[in-house]
Short mmCIF file of C-alpha atoms and ligand atoms in Angstrom, two decimals:
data_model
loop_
_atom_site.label_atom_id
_atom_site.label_comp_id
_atom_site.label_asym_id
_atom_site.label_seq_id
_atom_site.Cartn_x
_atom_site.Cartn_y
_atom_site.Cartn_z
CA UNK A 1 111.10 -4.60 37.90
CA UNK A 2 111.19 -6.84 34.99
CA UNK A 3 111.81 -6.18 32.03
CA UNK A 4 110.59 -6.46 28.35
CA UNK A 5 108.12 -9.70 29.43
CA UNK A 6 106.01 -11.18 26.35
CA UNK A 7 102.82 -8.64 27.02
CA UNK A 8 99.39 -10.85 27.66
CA UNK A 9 95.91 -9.57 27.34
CA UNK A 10 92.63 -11.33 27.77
CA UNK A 11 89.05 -8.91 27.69
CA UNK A 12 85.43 -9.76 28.27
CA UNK A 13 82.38 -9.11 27.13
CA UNK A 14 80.18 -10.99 29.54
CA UNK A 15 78.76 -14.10 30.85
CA UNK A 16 75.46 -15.74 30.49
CA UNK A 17 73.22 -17.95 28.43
CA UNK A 18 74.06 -19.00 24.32
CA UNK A 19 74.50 -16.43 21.74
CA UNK A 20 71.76 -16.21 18.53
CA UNK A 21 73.54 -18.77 16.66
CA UNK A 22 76.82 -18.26 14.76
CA UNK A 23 75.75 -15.09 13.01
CA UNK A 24 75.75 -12.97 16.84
CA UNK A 25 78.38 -15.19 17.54
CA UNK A 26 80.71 -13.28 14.67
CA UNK A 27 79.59 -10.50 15.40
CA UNK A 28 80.72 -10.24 18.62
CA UNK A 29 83.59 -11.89 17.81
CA UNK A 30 84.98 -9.16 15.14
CA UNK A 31 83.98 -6.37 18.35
CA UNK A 32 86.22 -8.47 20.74
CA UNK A 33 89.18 -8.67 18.13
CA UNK A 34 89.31 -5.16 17.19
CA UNK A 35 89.45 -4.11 20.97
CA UNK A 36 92.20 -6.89 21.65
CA UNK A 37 94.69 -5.99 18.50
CA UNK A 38 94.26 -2.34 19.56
CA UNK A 39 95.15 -2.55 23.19
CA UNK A 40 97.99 -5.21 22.14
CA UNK A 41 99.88 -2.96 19.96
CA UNK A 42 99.57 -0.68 22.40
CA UNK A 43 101.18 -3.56 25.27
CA UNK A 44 104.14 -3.95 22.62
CA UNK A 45 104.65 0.14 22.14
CA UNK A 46 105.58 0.11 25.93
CA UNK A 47 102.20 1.29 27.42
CA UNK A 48 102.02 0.58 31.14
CA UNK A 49 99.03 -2.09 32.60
CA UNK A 50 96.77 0.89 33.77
CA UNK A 51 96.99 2.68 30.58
CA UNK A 52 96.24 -0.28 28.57
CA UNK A 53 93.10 -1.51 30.64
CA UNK A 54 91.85 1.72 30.51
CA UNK A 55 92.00 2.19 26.83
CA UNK A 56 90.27 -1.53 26.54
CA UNK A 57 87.75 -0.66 29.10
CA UNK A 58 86.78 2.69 26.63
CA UNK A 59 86.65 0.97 23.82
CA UNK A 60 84.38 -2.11 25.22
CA UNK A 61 82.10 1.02 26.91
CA UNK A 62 81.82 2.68 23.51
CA UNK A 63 80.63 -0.62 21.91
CA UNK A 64 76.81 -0.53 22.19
CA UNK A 65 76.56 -3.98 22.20
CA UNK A 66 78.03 -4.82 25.10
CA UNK A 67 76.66 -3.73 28.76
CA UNK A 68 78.61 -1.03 30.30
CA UNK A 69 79.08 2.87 28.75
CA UNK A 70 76.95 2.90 25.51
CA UNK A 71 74.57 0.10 25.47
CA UNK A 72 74.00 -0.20 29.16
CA UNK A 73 70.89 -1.79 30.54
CA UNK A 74 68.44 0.19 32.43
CA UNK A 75 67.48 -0.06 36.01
CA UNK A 76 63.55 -0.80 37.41
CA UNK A 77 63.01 3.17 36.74
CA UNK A 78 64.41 3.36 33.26
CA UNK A 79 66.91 5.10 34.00
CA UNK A 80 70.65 4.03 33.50
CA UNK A 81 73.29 3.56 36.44
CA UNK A 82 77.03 2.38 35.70
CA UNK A 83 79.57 1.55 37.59
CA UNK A 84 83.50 0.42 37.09
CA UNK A 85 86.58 0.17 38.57
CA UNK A 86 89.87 -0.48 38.13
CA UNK A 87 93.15 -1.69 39.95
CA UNK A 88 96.71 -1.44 39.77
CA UNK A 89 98.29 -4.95 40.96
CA UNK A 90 102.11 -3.14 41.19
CA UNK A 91 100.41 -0.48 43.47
CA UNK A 92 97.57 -2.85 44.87
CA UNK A 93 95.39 0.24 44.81
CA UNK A 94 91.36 -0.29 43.77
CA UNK A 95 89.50 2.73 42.68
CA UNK A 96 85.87 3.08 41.26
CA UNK A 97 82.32 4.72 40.67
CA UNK A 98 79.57 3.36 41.67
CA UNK A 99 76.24 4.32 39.71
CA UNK A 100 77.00 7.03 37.96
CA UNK A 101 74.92 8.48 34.88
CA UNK A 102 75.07 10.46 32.27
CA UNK A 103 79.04 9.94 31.23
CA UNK A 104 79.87 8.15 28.36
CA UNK A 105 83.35 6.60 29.95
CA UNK A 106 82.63 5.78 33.73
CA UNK A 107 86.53 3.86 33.49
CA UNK A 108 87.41 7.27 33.57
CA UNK A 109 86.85 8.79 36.63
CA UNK A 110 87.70 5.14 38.36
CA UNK A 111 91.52 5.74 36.50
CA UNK A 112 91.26 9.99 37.94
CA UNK A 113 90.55 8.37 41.42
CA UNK A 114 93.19 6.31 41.36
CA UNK A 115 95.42 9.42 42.54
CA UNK A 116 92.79 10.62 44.94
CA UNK A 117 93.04 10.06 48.53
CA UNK A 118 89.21 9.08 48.32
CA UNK A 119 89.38 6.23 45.80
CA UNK A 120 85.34 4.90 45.59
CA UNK A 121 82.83 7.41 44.89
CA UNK A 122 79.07 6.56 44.54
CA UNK A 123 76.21 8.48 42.64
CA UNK A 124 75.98 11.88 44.02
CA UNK A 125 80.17 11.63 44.34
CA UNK A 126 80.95 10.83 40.88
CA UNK A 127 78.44 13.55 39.27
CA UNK A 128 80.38 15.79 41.19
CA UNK A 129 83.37 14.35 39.67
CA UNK A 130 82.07 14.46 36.18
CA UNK A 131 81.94 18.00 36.42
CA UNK A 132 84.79 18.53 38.20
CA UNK A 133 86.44 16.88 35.30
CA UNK A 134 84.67 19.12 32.78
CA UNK A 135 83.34 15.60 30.83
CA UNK A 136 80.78 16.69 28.95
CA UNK A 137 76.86 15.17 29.61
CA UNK A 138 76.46 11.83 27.77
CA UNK A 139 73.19 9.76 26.99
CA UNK A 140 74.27 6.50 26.98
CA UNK A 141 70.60 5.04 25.95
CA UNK A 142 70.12 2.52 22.92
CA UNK A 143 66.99 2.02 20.99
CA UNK A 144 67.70 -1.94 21.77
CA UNK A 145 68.00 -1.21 25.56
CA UNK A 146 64.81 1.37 25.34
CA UNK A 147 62.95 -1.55 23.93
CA UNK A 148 64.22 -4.12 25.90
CA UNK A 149 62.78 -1.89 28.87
CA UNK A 150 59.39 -1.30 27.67
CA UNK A 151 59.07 -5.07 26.61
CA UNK A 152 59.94 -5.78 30.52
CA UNK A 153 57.59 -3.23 31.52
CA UNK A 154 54.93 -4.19 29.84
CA UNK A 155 55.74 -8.09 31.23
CA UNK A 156 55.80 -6.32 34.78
CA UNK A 157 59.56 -6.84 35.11
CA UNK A 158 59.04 -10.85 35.62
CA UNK A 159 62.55 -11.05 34.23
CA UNK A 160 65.28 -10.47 36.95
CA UNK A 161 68.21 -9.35 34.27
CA UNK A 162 68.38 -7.86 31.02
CA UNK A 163 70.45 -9.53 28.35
CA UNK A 164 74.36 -9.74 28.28
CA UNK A 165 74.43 -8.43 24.86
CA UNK A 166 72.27 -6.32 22.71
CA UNK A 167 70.97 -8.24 20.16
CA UNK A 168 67.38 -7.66 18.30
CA UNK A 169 66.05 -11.07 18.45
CA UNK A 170 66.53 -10.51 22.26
CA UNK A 171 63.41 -8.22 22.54
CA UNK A 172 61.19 -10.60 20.81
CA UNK A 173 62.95 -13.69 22.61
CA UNK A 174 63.27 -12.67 26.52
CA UNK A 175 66.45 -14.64 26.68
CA UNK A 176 67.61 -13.72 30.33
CA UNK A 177 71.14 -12.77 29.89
CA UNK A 178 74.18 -10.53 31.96
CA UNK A 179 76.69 -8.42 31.04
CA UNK A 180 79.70 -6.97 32.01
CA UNK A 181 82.35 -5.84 30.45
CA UNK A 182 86.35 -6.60 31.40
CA UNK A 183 90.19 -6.10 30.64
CA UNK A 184 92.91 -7.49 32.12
CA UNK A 185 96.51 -7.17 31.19
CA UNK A 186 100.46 -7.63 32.11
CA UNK A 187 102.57 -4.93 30.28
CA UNK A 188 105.87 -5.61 28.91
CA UNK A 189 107.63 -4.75 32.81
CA UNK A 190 105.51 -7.42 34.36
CA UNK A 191 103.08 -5.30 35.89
CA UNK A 192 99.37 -6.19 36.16
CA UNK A 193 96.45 -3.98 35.83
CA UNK A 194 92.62 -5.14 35.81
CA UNK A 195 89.18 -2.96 34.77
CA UNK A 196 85.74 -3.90 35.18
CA UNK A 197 82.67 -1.70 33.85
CA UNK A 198 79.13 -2.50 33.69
CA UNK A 199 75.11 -1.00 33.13
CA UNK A 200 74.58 -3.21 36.15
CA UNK A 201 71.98 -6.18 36.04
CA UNK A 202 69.23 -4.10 34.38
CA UNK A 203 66.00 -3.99 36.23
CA UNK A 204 66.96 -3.52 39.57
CA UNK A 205 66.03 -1.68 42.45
CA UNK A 206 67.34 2.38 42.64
CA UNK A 207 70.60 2.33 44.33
CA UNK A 208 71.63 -1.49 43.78
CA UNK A 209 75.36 -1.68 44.00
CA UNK A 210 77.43 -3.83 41.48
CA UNK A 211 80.03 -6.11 41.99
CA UNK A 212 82.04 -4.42 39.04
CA UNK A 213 82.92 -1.72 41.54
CA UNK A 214 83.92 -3.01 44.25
CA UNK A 215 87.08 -5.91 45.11
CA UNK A 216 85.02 -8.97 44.83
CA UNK A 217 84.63 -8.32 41.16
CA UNK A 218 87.76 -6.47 39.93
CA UNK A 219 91.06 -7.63 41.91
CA UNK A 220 94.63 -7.58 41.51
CA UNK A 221 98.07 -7.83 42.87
CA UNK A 222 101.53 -7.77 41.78
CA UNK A 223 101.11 -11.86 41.42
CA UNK A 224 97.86 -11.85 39.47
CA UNK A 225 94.82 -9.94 37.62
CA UNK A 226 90.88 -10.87 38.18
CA UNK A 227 87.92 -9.53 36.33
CA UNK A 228 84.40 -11.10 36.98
CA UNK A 229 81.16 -10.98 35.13
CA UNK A 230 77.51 -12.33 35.85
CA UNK A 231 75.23 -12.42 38.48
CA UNK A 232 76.72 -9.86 41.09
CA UNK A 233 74.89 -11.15 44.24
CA UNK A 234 76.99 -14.26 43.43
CA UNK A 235 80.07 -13.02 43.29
CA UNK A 236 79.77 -11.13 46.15
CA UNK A 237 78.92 -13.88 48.10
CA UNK A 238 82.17 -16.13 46.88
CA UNK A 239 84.19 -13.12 46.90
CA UNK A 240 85.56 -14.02 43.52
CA UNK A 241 88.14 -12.00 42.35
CA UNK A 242 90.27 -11.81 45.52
CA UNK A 243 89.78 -15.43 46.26
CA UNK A 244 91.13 -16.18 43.36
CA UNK A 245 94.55 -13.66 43.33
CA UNK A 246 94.88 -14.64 47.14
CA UNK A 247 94.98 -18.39 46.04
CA UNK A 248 97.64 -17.42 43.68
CA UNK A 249 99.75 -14.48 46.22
CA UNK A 250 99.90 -17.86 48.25
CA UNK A 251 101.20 -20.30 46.17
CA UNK A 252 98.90 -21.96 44.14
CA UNK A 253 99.06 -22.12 40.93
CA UNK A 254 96.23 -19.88 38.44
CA UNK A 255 95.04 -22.76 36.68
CA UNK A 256 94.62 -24.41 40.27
CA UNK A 257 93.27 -21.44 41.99
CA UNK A 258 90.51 -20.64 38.83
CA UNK A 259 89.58 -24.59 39.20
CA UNK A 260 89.32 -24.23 42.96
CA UNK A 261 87.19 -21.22 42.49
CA UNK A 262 85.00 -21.97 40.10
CA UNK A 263 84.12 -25.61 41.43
CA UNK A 264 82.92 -24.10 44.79
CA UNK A 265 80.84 -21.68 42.60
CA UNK A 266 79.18 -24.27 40.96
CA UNK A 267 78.76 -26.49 44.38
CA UNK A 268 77.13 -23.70 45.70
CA UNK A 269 74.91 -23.05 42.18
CA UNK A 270 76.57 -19.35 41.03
CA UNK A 271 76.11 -18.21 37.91
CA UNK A 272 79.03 -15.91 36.80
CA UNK A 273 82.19 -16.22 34.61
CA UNK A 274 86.14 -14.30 35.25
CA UNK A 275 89.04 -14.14 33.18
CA UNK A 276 92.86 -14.40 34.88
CA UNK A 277 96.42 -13.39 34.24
CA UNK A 278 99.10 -14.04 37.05
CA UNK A 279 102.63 -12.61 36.89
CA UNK A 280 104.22 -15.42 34.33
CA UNK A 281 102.13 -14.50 31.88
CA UNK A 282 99.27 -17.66 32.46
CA UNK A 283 96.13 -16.66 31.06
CA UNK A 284 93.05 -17.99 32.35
CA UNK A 285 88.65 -18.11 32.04
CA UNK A 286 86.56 -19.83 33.64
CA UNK A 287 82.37 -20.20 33.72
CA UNK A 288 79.54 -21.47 35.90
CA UNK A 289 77.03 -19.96 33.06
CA UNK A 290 76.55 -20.98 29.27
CA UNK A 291 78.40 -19.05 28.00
CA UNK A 292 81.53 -16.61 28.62
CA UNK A 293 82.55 -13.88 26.07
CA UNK A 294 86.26 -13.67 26.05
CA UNK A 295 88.76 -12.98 23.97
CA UNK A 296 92.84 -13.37 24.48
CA UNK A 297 96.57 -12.68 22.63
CA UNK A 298 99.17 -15.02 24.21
CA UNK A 299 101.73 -13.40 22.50
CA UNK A 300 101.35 -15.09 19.49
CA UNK A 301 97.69 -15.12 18.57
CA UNK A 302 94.52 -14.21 19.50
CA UNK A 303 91.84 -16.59 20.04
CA UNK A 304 88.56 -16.42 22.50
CA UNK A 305 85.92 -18.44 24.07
CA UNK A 306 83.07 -18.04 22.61
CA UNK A 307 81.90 -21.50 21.53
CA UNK A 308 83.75 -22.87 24.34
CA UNK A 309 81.12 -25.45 25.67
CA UNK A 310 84.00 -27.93 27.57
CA UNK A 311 82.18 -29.61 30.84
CA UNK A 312 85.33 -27.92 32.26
CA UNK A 313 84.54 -25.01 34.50
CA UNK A 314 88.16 -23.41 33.90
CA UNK A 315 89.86 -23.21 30.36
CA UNK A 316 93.76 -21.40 30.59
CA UNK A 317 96.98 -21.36 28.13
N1 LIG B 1 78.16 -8.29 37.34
C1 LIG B 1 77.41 -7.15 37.03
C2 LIG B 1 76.35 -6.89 37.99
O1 LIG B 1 75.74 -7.81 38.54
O2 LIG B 1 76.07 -5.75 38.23
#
């Protein structure tokens, strides 16, 4: 194992279409920040991949503002469904939930799995869990997300996502958005770790599953680190994550691999957004949508993408 490697860290918020002008975009710039000098100082006090993602993924779930934990959208019934995983890239071992309600940390139970023989649980599973765990019953419902709801309801669900972040001006505006929430890190030994957590797409059919928890949306290996946001369906269908850390196990380089990716995505019209570490410490983002909510410490500073609008589709450093 290596040792003492410059840590990297790079965190999402979500993809999707333009922030309210440069007053949301602050905002959610001084959330991303705060999560990213947290879970950096913990990189440089020795804290391994897992443990690091983790703590990023809580913190990112406990900001309402974002969709995943606190905040999340809710499904066609009202109700609220998350799901998240996470995956060790030294181990190569995936676990996750899969619609799970009524905890306020659903990275959680995807970190307890990761030492259980069954290592994907879905709704009935991970209530189970919850208790099991003795976490104690959580309502993660917003007044922004309740209203956001009964706007769509009243509208007769015409809109096929809720937004990517919670904003006010998004109940009056109906500004189709998606959200997702994502960490991925290399620890000072070289080893890669990757969480993904999300409300899901918000007004969808009872028993939808998410990308966030399953491979094609959180991936890793000892050579690199995936997390994927946006529309679900598509990511599923390119198979995003792994295509992209498979590109890399064989050779290619990230910034290759992420442009390889991402240009198929857009030749076959996706609409999604990932961020990317590999083993040498590249970071990596890339977008098909307007926007992509990331922010990253190379080691030296932290800086994001938030008013990244390059005709690029894949942005690294
Ligand atoms: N990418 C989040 C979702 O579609 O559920």
């Amino acid at each position: 194992m290596k040792l003492h490697m410059q840590p990297k860290l790079i965190i999402h918020g979500g993809a999707g279409s333009s922030l309210h002008g440069k007053g949301g975009v602050e905002i959610v710039r001084r959330s991303l920040y705060k999560i990213v000098e947290e879970v950096y100082s913990l990189l440089l006090s020795g804290a391994r991949a897992s443990e690091a993602v983790v703590r990023g993924c809580q913190m990112l779930e406990d900001d309402p503002r974002f969709n995943s934990g606190t905040g999340s959208v809710l499904q066609s019934d009202g109700q609220i469904r998350m799901s998240a995983s996470l995956m060790d890239g030294t181990t190569q071992s995936f676990s996750g939930v899969i619609n799970v309600s009524r905890v306020q940390n659903p990275i959680e139970l995807a970190q307890f799995l990761q030492n259980s023989p069954d290592r994907v649980l879905s709704d009935y599973g991970s209530a189970e869990l919850a208790r099991e765990m003795q976490i104690p019953s959580y309502n993660a419902l917003t007044e922004l997300r309740l209203q956001e709801w009964m706007q769509e309801r009243q509208d007769n669900f015409k809109r096929t996502m809720a937004g990517v972040v919670a904003e006010p001006e998004l109940v009056e505006t109906s500004n189709a958005r998606r959200g997702t929430i994502g960490v991925v890190v290399l620890d000072t030994h070289g080893r890669l770790a990757v969480g993904t957590s999300t409300g899901g797409k918000g007004f969808e059919r009872i028993g939808r599953v998410s990308d966030s928890a399953m491979p094609a949306g959180n991936y890793a290996t000892v050579n690199a680190a995936v997390s994927c946001t946006g529309i679900g369906e598509d990511i599923i269908d390119e198979c995003l994550a792994p295509k992209i850390v498979i590109r890399v196990t064989d050779g290619m380089s990230l910034k290759d691999a992420m442009q390889r990716s991402f240009r198929e995505g857009q030749n076959h019209k996706r609409d999604f957004g990932a961020i990317a570490l590999d083993a040498n410490g590249a970071i990596a983002w890339g977008k098909t949508s307007e926007v992509l909510l990331a922010a990253y410490h190379d080691g030296e500073k932290i800086n994001d993408t938030l008013e990244w609008t390059s005709e690029e589709l894949v942005g690294y450093c």
